[in-house]
Coordinates of C-alpha atoms in Angstrom, one line a residue:
M1 CA -138.4 52.7 86.9
T2 CA -139.5 55.1 84.1
G3 CA -137.2 56.4 81.4
Q4 CA -137.3 59.8 83.0
E5 CA -136.4 58.4 86.4
G6 CA -133.5 56.4 84.8
H7 CA -132.2 59.6 83.3
R8 CA -132.2 61.3 86.6
A9 CA -130.4 58.4 88.3
E10 CA -127.6 58.6 85.8
S11 CA -127.1 62.4 85.9
V12 CA -125.0 64.4 88.2
R13 CA -126.0 67.9 89.5
V14 CA -123.1 70.3 89.5
A15 CA -122.6 74.0 90.3
A16 CA -120.3 76.1 88.2
I17 CA -119.3 79.7 89.1
D18 CA -117.4 82.0 86.7
C19 CA -116.0 85.1 88.4
G20 CA -114.7 87.6 85.9
T21 CA -113.8 91.2 85.8
N22 CA -117.3 92.6 85.4
S23 CA -119.7 89.8 86.4
I24 CA -120.0 86.7 88.5
R25 CA -122.2 84.0 87.1
L26 CA -123.7 80.8 88.5
L27 CA -124.9 77.7 86.6
I28 CA -126.5 74.8 88.4
A29 CA -127.0 72.0 85.9
D30 CA -127.6 68.3 85.6
I31 CA -125.0 66.5 83.5
S32 CA -125.9 63.3 81.7
R33 CA -124.6 61.4 78.7
D34 CA -126.4 60.6 75.5
E35 CA -126.3 57.3 73.6
R36 CA -122.9 58.3 72.1
G37 CA -121.4 59.1 75.5
A38 CA -121.3 62.9 74.9
A39 CA -122.0 65.0 77.9
R40 CA -125.2 67.1 78.0
L41 CA -126.1 69.9 80.3
T42 CA -129.7 70.6 81.5
D43 CA -130.0 74.0 83.2
V44 CA -131.5 74.2 86.7
V45 CA -130.4 77.7 87.6
R46 CA -128.5 80.2 85.4
L47 CA -127.9 83.6 87.1
M48 CA -125.6 86.6 86.7
R49 CA -124.7 89.5 89.0
V50 CA -122.5 92.4 88.0
N51 CA -119.9 92.7 90.7
R52 CA -117.2 94.7 88.8
L53 CA -114.5 92.8 90.7
G54 CA -111.9 94.4 88.3
Q55 CA -112.8 98.0 89.4
G56 CA -109.5 99.9 89.2
V57 CA -107.3 96.8 89.0
D58 CA -105.7 98.0 85.8
A59 CA -104.5 101.2 87.5
T60 CA -103.8 100.0 91.1
G61 CA -103.0 96.3 90.8
R62 CA -105.3 95.6 93.7
L63 CA -108.9 94.5 94.3
A64 CA -110.9 97.3 95.7
P65 CA -112.7 96.8 99.1
E66 CA -116.1 97.6 97.7
A67 CA -115.5 95.3 94.7
L68 CA -114.7 92.4 97.1
E69 CA -117.9 93.3 99.1
R70 CA -120.1 93.0 96.0
T71 CA -118.4 89.8 95.1
F72 CA -118.9 88.2 98.5
A73 CA -122.5 89.3 98.6
A74 CA -123.1 87.4 95.3
A75 CA -121.2 84.4 96.7
D76 CA -123.5 84.3 99.7
E77 CA -126.5 84.3 97.4
Y78 CA -125.1 81.6 95.2
A79 CA -124.1 79.4 98.2
A80 CA -127.8 79.5 99.4
L81 CA -129.0 78.4 95.9
I82 CA -126.4 75.6 95.7
R83 CA -127.7 74.2 99.0
E84 CA -131.3 74.6 98.0
H85 CA -130.8 72.7 94.7
G86 CA -128.5 70.0 96.1
A87 CA -125.5 70.3 93.8
S88 CA -123.1 67.5 94.6
R89 CA -120.0 69.2 93.0
I90 CA -118.9 72.8 92.9
R91 CA -116.2 74.4 90.7
F92 CA -115.4 78.1 91.2
V93 CA -113.2 79.6 88.5
A94 CA -111.8 83.2 88.7
T95 CA -110.2 84.9 85.7
S96 CA -108.5 88.1 84.7
A97 CA -109.1 90.5 87.6
S98 CA -108.1 88.1 90.3
R99 CA -105.1 86.9 88.2
D100 CA -103.7 90.5 88.1
A101 CA -104.4 91.5 91.7
E102 CA -101.7 91.7 94.4
N103 CA -104.3 91.0 97.2
R104 CA -106.0 88.1 95.5
Q105 CA -105.5 85.9 98.7
E106 CA -108.1 88.1 100.4
F107 CA -110.5 87.1 97.6
V108 CA -109.6 83.4 97.8
D109 CA -110.1 83.3 101.5
G110 CA -113.5 85.0 101.3
I111 CA -114.8 82.7 98.7
R112 CA -113.6 79.6 100.5
E113 CA -115.3 80.7 103.7
R114 CA -118.6 81.2 101.9
L115 CA -118.7 78.3 99.4
G116 CA -116.5 75.7 101.0
V117 CA -114.3 75.3 97.9
E118 CA -111.0 76.8 96.8
P119 CA -111.5 79.2 94.0
E120 CA -109.3 78.4 91.1
V121 CA -107.5 81.5 89.7
I122 CA -106.9 79.9 86.3
S123 CA -104.4 80.9 83.6
G124 CA -105.5 82.6 80.4
D125 CA -104.8 79.4 78.5
E126 CA -107.1 77.3 80.7
E127 CA -109.7 80.0 80.4
A128 CA -109.5 79.8 76.7
A129 CA -109.9 76.0 76.7
L130 CA -113.0 76.2 79.0
S131 CA -114.5 78.8 76.8
F132 CA -114.1 76.7 73.7
A133 CA -115.5 73.6 75.5
G134 CA -118.6 75.6 76.4
A135 CA -119.2 77.0 72.9
A136 CA -118.2 73.8 71.1
S137 CA -120.8 71.8 73.2
V138 CA -123.3 73.6 71.0
F139 CA -121.5 74.5 67.8
A140 CA -119.2 71.6 67.1
D141 CA -120.4 69.7 64.0
G142 CA -117.9 67.0 63.5
N143 CA -117.2 67.9 59.8
G144 CA -113.6 69.0 60.4
A145 CA -114.4 72.7 60.3
K146 CA -112.2 74.9 62.4
T147 CA -114.1 77.2 64.8
L148 CA -112.5 80.4 66.3
V149 CA -114.1 81.2 69.6
V150 CA -113.6 84.7 71.0
D151 CA -114.4 85.1 74.7
L152 CA -114.6 88.9 75.3
G153 CA -114.6 89.6 79.0
G154 CA -114.1 92.6 81.2
G155 CA -110.3 92.2 81.7
S156 CA -109.2 89.8 79.0
T157 CA -110.1 88.4 75.6
E158 CA -109.4 84.8 74.6
F159 CA -108.9 83.6 71.1
V160 CA -109.3 79.8 70.7
L161 CA -109.1 77.9 67.5
G162 CA -110.4 74.3 67.6
D163 CA -112.2 71.6 65.8
G164 CA -114.1 68.4 66.7
T165 CA -111.0 67.0 68.4
G166 CA -110.7 70.0 70.8
V167 CA -108.4 73.1 71.1
L168 CA -105.7 73.5 68.4
A169 CA -104.3 76.8 69.6
A170 CA -105.2 79.5 72.1
K171 CA -104.1 82.9 73.3
S172 CA -105.3 85.1 76.2
T173 CA -104.8 88.8 75.8
N174 CA -105.1 91.6 78.4
M175 CA -108.0 93.3 76.5
G176 CA -111.5 93.7 77.8
C177 CA -114.4 96.1 78.1
V178 CA -113.7 97.2 81.7
R179 CA -109.9 97.5 81.2
F180 CA -110.2 99.5 77.9
T181 CA -113.0 101.7 79.3
E182 CA -110.8 102.7 82.3
R183 CA -107.7 103.0 80.1
Y184 CA -109.0 104.8 77.0
L185 CA -112.7 105.7 76.8
L186 CA -112.9 108.3 79.6
S187 CA -115.3 110.8 78.0
D188 CA -119.0 110.4 77.6
P189 CA -119.4 109.7 74.8
P190 CA -115.8 108.9 73.9
T191 CA -113.8 111.3 71.7
E192 CA -112.4 110.4 68.3
A193 CA -108.9 110.5 69.8
E194 CA -109.8 108.1 72.6
I195 CA -111.4 105.7 70.1
A196 CA -108.4 105.8 67.8
S197 CA -106.0 105.1 70.7
A198 CA -108.1 102.1 71.8
R199 CA -108.4 100.7 68.3
T200 CA -104.6 100.9 67.9
E201 CA -104.1 98.7 70.9
I202 CA -106.9 96.3 69.9
L203 CA -105.1 95.7 66.6
D204 CA -101.8 95.2 68.5
M205 CA -103.6 92.6 70.7
I206 CA -105.0 90.8 67.7
A207 CA -101.5 90.7 66.2
S208 CA -100.1 89.2 69.4
A209 CA -102.8 86.5 69.3
L210 CA -101.9 85.8 65.6
V211 CA -98.4 84.8 66.7
T212 CA -99.9 81.8 68.6
V213 CA -103.3 81.2 66.9
P214 CA -103.5 80.9 63.1
L215 CA -106.6 83.1 62.8
A216 CA -106.7 82.8 59.0
E217 CA -107.4 79.1 59.3
A218 CA -110.8 79.7 60.9
D219 CA -113.9 78.5 59.0
R220 CA -116.3 80.0 61.5
L221 CA -116.2 82.8 64.1
V222 CA -118.2 82.4 67.4
G223 CA -118.3 85.1 70.0
V224 CA -119.3 84.5 73.6
A225 CA -119.9 86.5 76.8
G226 CA -122.0 89.5 77.7
T227 CA -120.5 92.1 75.4
I228 CA -121.0 90.1 72.3
T229 CA -124.5 88.9 73.2
T230 CA -125.5 92.5 74.0
V231 CA -124.2 93.7 70.7
T232 CA -126.2 90.9 69.1
A233 CA -129.3 92.0 70.9
A234 CA -128.8 95.5 69.6
A235 CA -128.3 94.3 66.1
L236 CA -131.5 92.2 66.2
G237 CA -133.4 95.2 67.6
L238 CA -134.8 93.2 70.5
A239 CA -137.5 94.7 72.7
E240 CA -135.8 92.9 75.7
Y241 CA -132.8 90.7 76.3
S242 CA -133.7 87.2 75.0
P243 CA -131.1 84.4 75.2
E244 CA -133.3 82.3 72.9
A245 CA -133.2 84.9 70.2
I246 CA -129.5 85.7 70.6
H247 CA -128.1 82.2 70.8
G248 CA -126.9 81.0 67.4
A249 CA -127.7 84.3 65.7
E250 CA -125.4 84.9 62.7
L251 CA -124.7 88.5 61.8
S252 CA -122.7 90.0 58.9
R253 CA -119.6 92.1 59.4
E254 CA -121.5 95.1 58.1
R255 CA -124.3 94.7 60.6
I256 CA -121.9 94.2 63.5
D257 CA -119.9 97.3 62.5
E258 CA -123.0 99.5 62.3
T259 CA -124.3 98.3 65.6
A260 CA -121.0 98.5 67.5
D261 CA -120.4 102.0 66.1
S262 CA -123.9 103.1 67.3
L263 CA -123.3 101.8 70.9
L264 CA -119.8 103.3 71.0
R265 CA -120.9 106.8 70.1
Q266 CA -124.0 106.9 72.3
D267 CA -123.7 108.6 75.7
R268 CA -124.4 106.5 78.8
A269 CA -127.9 107.9 79.3
G270 CA -128.8 106.7 75.8
R271 CA -127.4 103.2 76.4
A272 CA -129.2 103.0 79.7
A273 CA -132.5 103.5 78.0
L274 CA -132.0 100.6 75.6
P275 CA -134.5 97.8 76.6
Y276 CA -131.9 94.9 76.3
M277 CA -129.1 96.7 78.2
H278 CA -128.1 95.3 81.6
P279 CA -127.4 98.2 84.0
G280 CA -124.0 96.8 84.7
R281 CA -122.9 97.0 81.1
V282 CA -124.0 100.6 80.4
D283 CA -120.6 102.2 81.0
V284 CA -118.4 99.5 79.4
I285 CA -120.4 98.3 76.4
G286 CA -118.8 101.0 74.1
A287 CA -115.3 99.6 74.6
G288 CA -116.6 96.1 74.3
A289 CA -118.4 96.8 71.1
L290 CA -115.3 98.5 69.7
I291 CA -113.2 95.4 70.5
W292 CA -115.7 93.0 69.0
R293 CA -116.1 95.1 65.8
T294 CA -112.4 95.3 65.3
I295 CA -111.9 91.6 65.8
V296 CA -114.7 90.7 63.3
D297 CA -113.3 93.1 60.7
R298 CA -109.8 91.7 61.1
I299 CA -110.9 88.0 60.8
D300 CA -112.8 89.0 57.6
E301 CA -109.6 90.5 56.3
L302 CA -107.3 87.6 57.4
T303 CA -109.6 85.0 55.8
D304 CA -110.0 87.0 52.5
G305 CA -113.7 87.4 53.1
R306 CA -114.3 83.6 53.7
V307 CA -115.4 84.4 57.3
A308 CA -117.5 87.5 56.9
T309 CA -120.1 86.7 59.6
A310 CA -120.0 85.9 63.3
F311 CA -122.2 83.8 65.5
A312 CA -123.2 84.6 69.0
S313 CA -123.4 81.9 71.7
E314 CA -125.0 82.0 75.1
H315 CA -123.0 79.0 76.0
D316 CA -119.5 79.8 77.1
I317 CA -116.9 79.4 79.8
L318 CA -119.6 78.8 82.4
D319 CA -120.8 75.7 80.5
G320 CA -117.2 74.6 80.1
I321 CA -116.7 74.9 83.9
A322 CA -119.9 72.8 84.6
L323 CA -118.8 70.1 82.1
S324 CA -115.3 69.9 83.7
A325 CA -116.8 69.6 87.2

């Protein structure tokens, strides 16, 4: 048996699905362990579909029929890929939108029918822990430094402080790019009054996180999920969306502020023309950029300028779900 064959024999192929407020993502990966026993992921398939499951949930408290239809169509596609690639374990995790919805059982039943597994509608705290596990699988450096991972989604944002031993404190907040677009940024482009109202609540949300998570103790800030990687793509001036260029990129507070402000104040037609912009993010990236900018600014202030930059990570809750499978 060759070394390569031996590696394959010791690995497990898993499928992880992260169903959030704005997108549903699939990772099929082989999990193996290195000589120290640490788990390592090797991607087989990594795919995203914008399903906007959280469409209108903030206002109605229910999952819209058309949102469920989009989500089930993506689940059918993912089920076929999982069969094709022979994943032996599947974990399906659902987050903010399905947590908030009165009719979430309809969603649960539809996913079970298509994928043969019970979708787990996880708590904000578990979402935070999985997000940290995904980011820490790449950024943990074992020197005792404390990393603050911010997972900025469509309906919620998680603040997770941890170190090489794992999560130290976490808080999930009802703040996300879809929720805040629908709640505040109704004009195209948004008005100064809309921006000011949104920013006031963002600061309130950060203050609520601070009660649980000692944000001032962070030695490093890492942002994950599509809003943050898109802002990073804009700041880098990419000619197309490139995970390789984005992953691990470190940006100053000033560069993030400038980029976020530009995205926020553009109209939707201008955003749609950007070469790195996913069509499903065009209408919500302004709110997401405002949230990320405000968080970065506040962490800089809370740490007295010690943490004045932020890293972007392409590894996030999806990787954490796969590792937990």
